[in-house]
Amino acid sequence: MSDEPSSAHFVAWFRAVAPYVNLFRGKTFLIAFGGKAIAGPLARTLAYDVNLLAALGVRLVLVHGARPQIEELLRQRGLQSVYHGNYRVTDAKALDSVIDAVGGIYLEIEALLSQGLADTPMANSTIRVVGGNFVTARPVGVVDGVDMQYSGQVRKVDSEGIRAQLGLGNIVLLSCLGSSPTGEIFNLAMEQVAEAVATSLLADKLIFLTDSQGATDIDGALLDELTVDAAERLVSLGDWLSPDLKRYLPCAVRAGSAGVGRVHLIGYDEDGTLLRELFTRDGVGTIITRESLEQLRDARPDDIGGLVALIEPLEEAGALVRRSRELLEREITRFSVVEHDGVIVACAALYPYGGDQAELACLAVHPHYRRWGYGALLMKRIEARARALGVKRLFVLTTLTSHWFKERGFAERQIDQLPAEKRLVYNLQRRSKVLIKDL
């Protein structure tokens, strides 16, 4: 009996994950990470999580960097790291160190993804990891009078070749090296490779693993959602951002503007952040989208299923009056909803009662989103709809949330102040409180 709660929690969690599994199957994700993520203690569990995504049918491209490993190898060989702007000045000797460091990291990642011990999450898995000359490079050239030598930029991405490998079920592993048509090797910025490949593939998700939990405001508070425009403003203002974010955020903005579905910025220094970001409602990092994930709108007939899922738990708890699916279908035009990332997370309805009175009914917000202010947002929308209809007094019947409405201008009144039609159907057993607000 002692393990019943944990069993129930596991079942509830597994069912909650199912919609994401269905949504992600066959989609293309690009996961980009620097050398610090591989050098850290969680590289092995990151491989477990990548394996899980592959097993769920996600098409995966991995792009890795090797900055700390390159720095260490240069130090060991008595060479200095020289930077100009955002680029390493890569001469021939430095290039040898870059190639050695990147090659070592590549083989290490390949080995991590080849695990198959019986007592690990990768038991019974069959992962094929492939690389190739999918990224063509060109030299950066001379910048501000400085010859960048073997420092390069992405010239072209063989997106068709990558798609062919993804179609075979292979994971494509790319590094921060690229070759030119002349046969030279160039040192590329990992984040720029990730941006170029994700944009070329029009990936559904571009995920950067960073040295920060995500983008933050000036006080260090996590910004869990940004539009591309807001992220672009943050690029110009965010002096407080971590070193990784200062490099990755501009690439995230450009990728989002160019058609990549979603860009995620998450930390690599906590176990399971990749899975928590992808398979939970709130995530753990920052998501960047072209448009806001939040949409306030009138309800449509195809919202019925989402409305039922939202209000049923509240009906069972006695917070809302039960409404049949048929009733919802008939009255769907009375509802307004908040949709967040394709899911109905809040709703409210307006019922006019002739003359100048109307009822605000069925105000419900999913528990995970109550801190987001959706209840107040919906109430303002209902009030606006009521005013447009000439309503002067808005009333609500509630058993559990009277204080919430009082804080927003409603005052408690007696039943006899309800419209006559409403008094006739007032449920004496529920003994709902009557609150009224003059508009």
Coordinates of C-alpha atoms in Angstrom, one line a residue:
M1 CA 0.0 0.0 0.0
S2 CA 2.9 2.4 0.6
D3 CA 3.7 2.8 -3.1
E4 CA 0.1 3.6 -4.2
P5 CA 0.5 7.4 -4.3
S6 CA 3.7 7.1 -6.3
S7 CA 2.0 4.7 -8.7
A8 CA -0.9 7.1 -9.1
H9 CA 1.5 9.9 -9.8
F10 CA 3.4 7.9 -12.4
V11 CA 0.1 7.0 -14.2
A12 CA -1.0 10.6 -14.2
W13 CA 2.4 11.8 -15.4
F14 CA 2.5 9.3 -18.2
R15 CA -0.9 10.2 -19.4
A16 CA 0.0 13.9 -19.3
V17 CA 3.0 13.3 -21.5
A18 CA 1.1 11.4 -24.1
P19 CA -0.1 14.5 -26.1
Y20 CA 3.5 15.7 -26.4
V21 CA 4.6 12.3 -27.7
N22 CA 1.9 12.4 -30.4
L23 CA 2.8 16.0 -31.2
F24 CA 6.5 15.5 -31.5
R25 CA 6.6 12.2 -33.5
G26 CA 8.1 12.9 -37.0
K27 CA 9.1 16.4 -36.1
T28 CA 12.7 17.8 -36.6
F29 CA 14.5 19.1 -33.5
L30 CA 18.0 20.6 -33.6
I31 CA 19.8 20.5 -30.2
A32 CA 22.9 22.7 -29.9
F33 CA 25.4 22.7 -27.1
G34 CA 28.9 23.9 -26.3
G35 CA 31.9 22.0 -25.0
K36 CA 31.0 22.8 -21.4
A37 CA 27.8 20.7 -21.6
I38 CA 29.9 17.7 -22.7
A39 CA 32.7 18.3 -20.2
G40 CA 30.2 18.5 -17.3
P41 CA 28.9 15.7 -15.1
L42 CA 25.5 15.4 -16.9
A43 CA 26.8 14.5 -20.4
R44 CA 25.8 10.9 -19.9
T45 CA 22.2 11.6 -18.8
L46 CA 21.9 14.1 -21.7
A47 CA 22.7 11.2 -24.0
Y48 CA 19.9 9.2 -22.3
D49 CA 17.4 12.0 -23.0
V50 CA 18.5 12.3 -26.6
N51 CA 18.0 8.5 -27.0
L52 CA 14.5 8.9 -25.5
L53 CA 13.6 11.5 -28.0
A54 CA 14.9 9.4 -30.9
A55 CA 12.9 6.4 -29.5
L56 CA 9.7 8.5 -29.6
G57 CA 10.2 9.2 -33.3
V58 CA 11.7 12.7 -33.1
R59 CA 14.1 13.5 -36.0
L60 CA 17.3 14.8 -34.3
V61 CA 20.2 16.9 -35.4
L62 CA 22.9 17.6 -32.8
V63 CA 25.4 20.4 -33.2
H64 CA 28.3 20.6 -30.7
G65 CA 31.0 23.1 -29.9
A66 CA 34.3 22.7 -28.2
R67 CA 35.4 26.1 -26.9
P68 CA 36.8 25.0 -23.5
Q69 CA 38.5 22.0 -25.0
I70 CA 40.1 24.1 -27.6
E71 CA 41.3 26.6 -25.0
E72 CA 42.8 23.8 -22.9
L73 CA 44.6 22.3 -25.8
L74 CA 46.0 25.6 -26.9
R75 CA 47.3 26.2 -23.4
Q76 CA 48.9 22.8 -23.3
R77 CA 50.7 23.5 -26.5
G78 CA 51.8 26.9 -25.4
L79 CA 49.6 28.8 -27.8
Q80 CA 47.6 31.9 -27.0
S81 CA 43.9 32.3 -27.7
V82 CA 43.3 35.3 -29.8
Y83 CA 39.9 36.8 -30.4
H84 CA 38.6 39.7 -32.5
G85 CA 35.0 40.5 -32.0
N86 CA 33.0 37.3 -31.6
Y87 CA 35.5 35.2 -33.6
R88 CA 38.6 33.3 -32.6
V89 CA 41.5 34.3 -34.8
T90 CA 42.5 30.8 -36.1
D91 CA 45.9 30.5 -37.6
A92 CA 47.4 27.2 -38.9
K93 CA 48.7 26.1 -35.5
A94 CA 45.5 27.0 -33.7
L95 CA 43.5 25.2 -36.4
D96 CA 45.4 21.9 -35.6
S97 CA 44.3 22.3 -32.0
V98 CA 40.7 23.1 -33.1
I99 CA 40.6 20.0 -35.2
D100 CA 42.0 17.7 -32.5
A101 CA 39.7 19.1 -29.8
V102 CA 36.6 19.0 -32.0
G103 CA 37.4 15.4 -33.2
G104 CA 37.8 14.3 -29.6
I105 CA 34.5 15.7 -28.6
Y106 CA 32.8 14.2 -31.7
L107 CA 34.0 10.8 -30.8
E108 CA 33.0 11.2 -27.1
I109 CA 29.5 12.2 -28.1
E110 CA 29.3 9.2 -30.5
A111 CA 30.4 6.9 -27.7
L112 CA 27.8 8.4 -25.3
L113 CA 25.1 7.7 -27.9
S114 CA 26.3 4.2 -28.4
Q115 CA 25.7 3.1 -24.8
G116 CA 23.5 0.0 -24.3
L117 CA 24.1 -1.4 -20.8
A118 CA 21.2 -3.4 -19.5
D119 CA 20.7 -1.3 -16.4
T120 CA 20.6 2.1 -18.3
P121 CA 17.8 4.0 -20.1
M122 CA 19.6 3.1 -23.4
A123 CA 19.2 -0.7 -23.0
N124 CA 17.8 -2.3 -26.1
S125 CA 18.2 0.9 -28.1
T126 CA 19.6 1.0 -31.6
I127 CA 20.8 4.5 -32.4
R128 CA 22.8 5.2 -35.6
V129 CA 24.8 8.4 -35.5
V130 CA 26.0 9.8 -38.8
G131 CA 28.2 12.8 -39.7
G132 CA 29.3 14.1 -43.1
N133 CA 30.2 17.1 -45.2
F134 CA 26.7 18.7 -44.8
V135 CA 28.0 22.2 -44.0
T136 CA 30.1 24.1 -46.5
A137 CA 32.2 26.9 -45.1
R138 CA 33.8 30.1 -46.3
P139 CA 36.5 32.3 -44.7
V140 CA 35.5 35.2 -42.5
G141 CA 38.2 37.1 -44.3
V142 CA 39.8 40.4 -43.0
V143 CA 37.8 42.2 -40.3
D144 CA 38.9 45.7 -39.2
G145 CA 42.3 45.0 -40.7
V146 CA 42.7 41.7 -38.8
D147 CA 43.1 38.6 -41.0
M148 CA 40.9 35.9 -39.4
Q149 CA 42.7 33.2 -41.4
Y150 CA 40.9 29.8 -40.8
S151 CA 38.0 31.3 -38.9
G152 CA 34.9 30.7 -41.1
Q153 CA 31.2 31.2 -41.6
V154 CA 28.5 28.9 -43.0
R155 CA 28.3 29.2 -46.7
K156 CA 25.7 26.4 -47.5
V157 CA 23.9 23.6 -45.8
D158 CA 23.1 20.3 -47.6
S159 CA 19.6 20.2 -46.2
E160 CA 18.5 17.4 -48.6
G161 CA 21.3 15.2 -47.5
I162 CA 20.5 15.8 -43.8
R163 CA 16.8 15.1 -44.4
A164 CA 17.7 11.8 -46.2
Q165 CA 19.6 10.7 -43.1
L166 CA 16.8 11.7 -40.8
G167 CA 14.3 9.9 -42.9
L168 CA 16.4 6.7 -42.4
G169 CA 16.0 7.2 -38.6
N170 CA 19.6 8.3 -38.1
I171 CA 20.8 11.0 -35.7
V172 CA 22.9 13.6 -37.6
L173 CA 25.8 14.8 -35.5
L174 CA 27.5 18.0 -36.7
S175 CA 30.5 19.9 -35.3
C176 CA 31.8 23.4 -35.4
L177 CA 34.0 22.6 -38.4
G178 CA 33.2 23.1 -42.0
S179 CA 35.1 22.5 -45.3
S180 CA 35.2 24.8 -48.3
P181 CA 35.0 23.9 -52.0
T182 CA 38.7 24.4 -52.1
G183 CA 39.3 21.6 -49.6
E184 CA 40.2 23.9 -46.6
I185 CA 38.9 23.4 -43.1
F186 CA 37.4 26.3 -41.2
N187 CA 36.6 26.9 -37.5
L188 CA 33.0 27.9 -37.2
A189 CA 30.9 29.3 -34.4
M190 CA 28.7 26.4 -33.1
E191 CA 25.7 28.7 -32.6
Q192 CA 25.9 29.9 -36.2
V193 CA 26.1 26.4 -37.5
A194 CA 23.0 25.5 -35.4
E195 CA 21.2 28.6 -36.7
A196 CA 22.1 27.9 -40.4
V197 CA 21.1 24.2 -40.2
A198 CA 17.9 24.8 -38.3
T199 CA 16.9 27.5 -40.8
S200 CA 17.8 25.4 -43.8
L201 CA 15.7 22.5 -42.5
L202 CA 12.9 24.8 -41.2
A203 CA 13.2 22.7 -38.0
D204 CA 10.3 22.5 -35.7
K205 CA 12.5 23.3 -32.7
L206 CA 16.0 24.7 -32.2
I207 CA 17.2 24.0 -28.7
F208 CA 20.2 25.7 -27.2
L209 CA 21.7 24.2 -24.0
T210 CA 23.2 27.2 -22.2
D211 CA 25.1 28.3 -19.1
S212 CA 21.9 29.9 -17.8
Q213 CA 18.5 28.6 -17.0
G214 CA 17.2 30.7 -19.9
A215 CA 16.9 34.4 -20.8
T216 CA 16.4 36.6 -17.7
D217 CA 15.4 40.2 -17.0
I218 CA 17.7 42.7 -15.3
D219 CA 16.8 41.3 -11.9
G220 CA 17.6 37.8 -12.8
A221 CA 14.0 36.5 -13.1
L222 CA 13.5 33.9 -15.8
L223 CA 11.6 35.1 -18.9
D224 CA 9.8 31.9 -19.8
E225 CA 8.3 33.2 -23.0
L226 CA 9.5 35.8 -25.6
T227 CA 8.3 36.8 -29.0
V228 CA 11.0 37.2 -31.6
D229 CA 10.5 41.0 -31.4
A230 CA 10.9 41.0 -27.6
A231 CA 14.0 38.7 -27.8
E232 CA 15.5 41.1 -30.4
R233 CA 15.0 44.0 -27.9
L234 CA 16.7 41.9 -25.2
V235 CA 19.7 41.4 -27.5
S236 CA 20.3 45.1 -27.6
L237 CA 19.6 45.8 -23.9
G238 CA 20.7 42.7 -22.1
D239 CA 24.2 43.5 -20.8
W240 CA 23.3 41.3 -17.8
L241 CA 22.9 38.1 -19.9
S242 CA 25.3 35.2 -19.5
P243 CA 28.2 34.7 -22.0
D244 CA 26.3 31.8 -23.8
L245 CA 23.1 33.8 -24.1
K246 CA 24.9 36.8 -25.5
R247 CA 26.2 34.5 -28.3
Y248 CA 23.1 32.4 -28.8
L249 CA 20.2 34.9 -28.5
P250 CA 21.0 36.7 -31.8
C251 CA 21.0 33.4 -33.6
A252 CA 17.8 32.4 -31.9
V253 CA 16.2 35.6 -33.1
R254 CA 17.3 35.2 -36.7
A255 CA 16.2 31.5 -36.7
G256 CA 12.8 32.3 -35.3
S257 CA 12.4 35.1 -37.9
A258 CA 13.4 32.8 -40.7
G259 CA 10.8 30.1 -40.1
V260 CA 12.1 27.8 -37.3
G261 CA 9.0 26.8 -35.3
R262 CA 10.2 27.3 -31.8
V263 CA 13.6 28.2 -30.2
H264 CA 14.3 27.1 -26.6
L265 CA 17.0 28.3 -24.3
I266 CA 17.6 25.9 -21.4
G267 CA 20.3 25.2 -18.9
Y268 CA 22.7 22.3 -19.2
D269 CA 23.7 22.1 -15.5
E270 CA 20.6 20.5 -14.1
D271 CA 19.6 16.9 -14.9
G272 CA 16.6 16.4 -17.1
T273 CA 16.1 20.0 -18.2
L274 CA 15.6 18.9 -21.9
L275 CA 12.8 16.6 -21.0
R276 CA 11.2 19.0 -18.5
E277 CA 11.2 21.8 -21.1
L278 CA 9.7 19.6 -23.8
F279 CA 7.2 17.5 -21.9
T280 CA 5.7 19.8 -19.2
R281 CA 3.3 22.6 -19.6
D282 CA 5.4 25.3 -18.0
G283 CA 8.9 24.1 -19.1
V284 CA 12.0 25.2 -17.4
G285 CA 13.7 27.7 -19.7
T286 CA 12.8 30.4 -22.3
I287 CA 10.8 29.7 -25.4
I288 CA 11.0 32.1 -28.4
T289 CA 8.2 32.2 -30.9
R290 CA 7.3 34.5 -33.9
E291 CA 4.0 35.3 -32.2
S292 CA 2.8 35.1 -28.6
L293 CA 1.8 31.6 -27.4
E294 CA -1.2 33.3 -25.7
Q295 CA -4.3 34.0 -27.7
L296 CA -7.5 35.5 -26.2
R297 CA -10.5 35.0 -28.6
D298 CA -14.1 33.9 -29.0
A299 CA -14.7 30.2 -28.6
R300 CA -15.3 28.0 -31.7
P301 CA -17.1 24.7 -32.1
D302 CA -13.8 22.8 -32.3
D303 CA -13.0 24.1 -28.8
I304 CA -15.6 21.9 -27.1
G305 CA -13.2 19.1 -26.2
G306 CA -10.8 21.6 -24.7
L307 CA -13.6 23.2 -22.7
V308 CA -14.8 19.9 -21.3
A309 CA -11.3 19.0 -20.2
L310 CA -10.9 22.3 -18.5
I311 CA -14.2 22.6 -16.6
E312 CA -14.9 19.0 -15.7
P313 CA -12.5 18.9 -12.7
L314 CA -14.0 22.2 -11.4
E315 CA -17.5 20.7 -11.8
E316 CA -16.6 17.7 -9.9
A317 CA -15.1 19.9 -7.1
G318 CA -18.4 21.8 -7.0
A319 CA -16.9 25.1 -8.1
L320 CA -18.9 25.2 -11.3
V321 CA -22.4 24.1 -12.3
R322 CA -22.4 21.0 -14.5
R323 CA -22.8 21.6 -18.2
S324 CA -23.4 18.8 -20.6
R325 CA -21.4 18.6 -23.8
E326 CA -24.6 19.2 -25.8
L327 CA -25.3 22.4 -23.8
L328 CA -21.8 23.6 -24.4
E329 CA -22.2 23.0 -28.2
R330 CA -25.4 25.0 -28.2
E331 CA -23.9 27.9 -26.1
I332 CA -20.4 27.9 -27.6
T333 CA -20.8 31.5 -29.0
R334 CA -21.3 32.8 -25.5
F335 CA -17.8 31.7 -24.5
S336 CA -14.4 33.4 -24.7
V337 CA -11.2 31.4 -24.2
V338 CA -7.5 31.8 -23.6
E339 CA -5.5 29.5 -25.7
H340 CA -1.9 28.9 -24.8
D341 CA 0.4 26.9 -27.1
G342 CA -2.7 25.3 -28.7
V343 CA -4.3 24.3 -25.4
I344 CA -7.5 25.9 -23.9
V345 CA -6.3 27.0 -20.5
A346 CA -9.1 29.4 -19.4
C347 CA -12.7 30.3 -20.4
A348 CA -15.6 32.5 -19.4
A349 CA -19.1 33.0 -20.7
L350 CA -21.6 35.9 -21.0
Y351 CA -25.4 35.3 -20.7
P352 CA -27.5 38.4 -21.3
Y353 CA -30.8 38.5 -19.4
G354 CA -32.8 41.1 -21.4
G355 CA -32.8 44.7 -20.5
D356 CA -29.5 45.8 -19.2
Q357 CA -28.3 42.8 -17.1
A358 CA -26.0 39.9 -17.9
E359 CA -24.3 37.0 -16.1
L360 CA -20.6 36.3 -16.1
A361 CA -20.6 32.5 -15.9
C362 CA -18.2 29.5 -16.1
L363 CA -15.0 31.5 -15.4
A364 CA -12.4 28.8 -15.2
V365 CA -8.6 28.8 -15.3
H366 CA -6.4 25.7 -15.5
P367 CA -4.5 25.4 -12.1
H368 CA -1.1 25.6 -13.9
Y369 CA -1.9 29.0 -15.3
R370 CA -3.7 30.8 -12.5
R371 CA -0.6 32.9 -11.7
W372 CA -0.6 34.3 -15.3
G373 CA -3.6 36.6 -14.7
Y374 CA -5.9 34.9 -17.3
G375 CA -8.9 35.1 -15.0
A376 CA -8.7 38.9 -14.8
L377 CA -8.0 39.1 -18.6
L378 CA -11.1 37.1 -19.4
M379 CA -13.2 39.1 -17.0
K380 CA -12.2 42.3 -18.8
R381 CA -13.1 40.8 -22.1
I382 CA -16.5 39.7 -20.8
E383 CA -17.1 43.2 -19.4
A384 CA -16.2 44.7 -22.8
R385 CA -18.6 42.3 -24.6
A386 CA -21.3 43.2 -22.1
R387 CA -20.9 47.0 -22.6
A388 CA -21.0 46.5 -26.3
L389 CA -24.5 44.9 -25.8
G390 CA -25.7 47.8 -23.7
V391 CA -25.4 45.8 -20.4
K392 CA -25.3 48.1 -17.3
R393 CA -25.0 45.4 -14.5
L394 CA -23.0 42.3 -14.6
F395 CA -23.7 39.6 -12.0
V396 CA -22.0 36.3 -11.0
L397 CA -23.0 33.4 -8.9
T398 CA -20.1 31.7 -7.0
T399 CA -19.6 29.3 -4.1
L400 CA -15.8 29.4 -3.7
T401 CA -14.4 32.5 -5.2
S402 CA -16.4 35.5 -3.9
H403 CA -13.3 37.3 -2.6
W404 CA -11.6 37.1 -6.0
F405 CA -14.6 38.9 -7.5
K406 CA -14.9 41.4 -4.7
E407 CA -11.3 42.4 -5.2
R408 CA -12.3 43.3 -8.8
G409 CA -15.2 45.5 -8.2
F410 CA -18.1 43.1 -7.5
A411 CA -20.3 43.6 -4.4
E412 CA -22.3 41.0 -2.6
R413 CA -26.1 41.4 -3.1
Q414 CA -29.3 39.5 -2.3
I415 CA -31.0 37.0 -4.6
D416 CA -33.9 39.3 -5.2
Q417 CA -31.6 41.6 -7.2
L418 CA -31.1 38.9 -9.8
P419 CA -33.2 39.1 -13.0
A420 CA -36.6 37.3 -12.6
E421 CA -35.6 34.6 -15.1
K422 CA -32.4 33.8 -13.1
R423 CA -34.3 33.8 -9.7
L424 CA -36.6 31.1 -11.0
V425 CA -33.6 28.7 -11.7
Y426 CA -31.5 29.7 -8.7
N427 CA -30.3 26.5 -7.0
L428 CA -31.1 26.8 -3.3
Q429 CA -29.0 23.7 -2.5
R430 CA -25.8 25.3 -3.8
R431 CA -26.5 28.5 -2.0
S432 CA -24.3 30.4 -4.4
K433 CA -23.4 34.0 -3.4
V434 CA -24.7 36.7 -5.6
L435 CA -22.2 39.4 -6.6
I436 CA -23.0 42.4 -8.9
K437 CA -20.9 45.0 -10.6
D438 CA -22.2 48.1 -12.2
L439 CA -20.6 48.7 -15.6

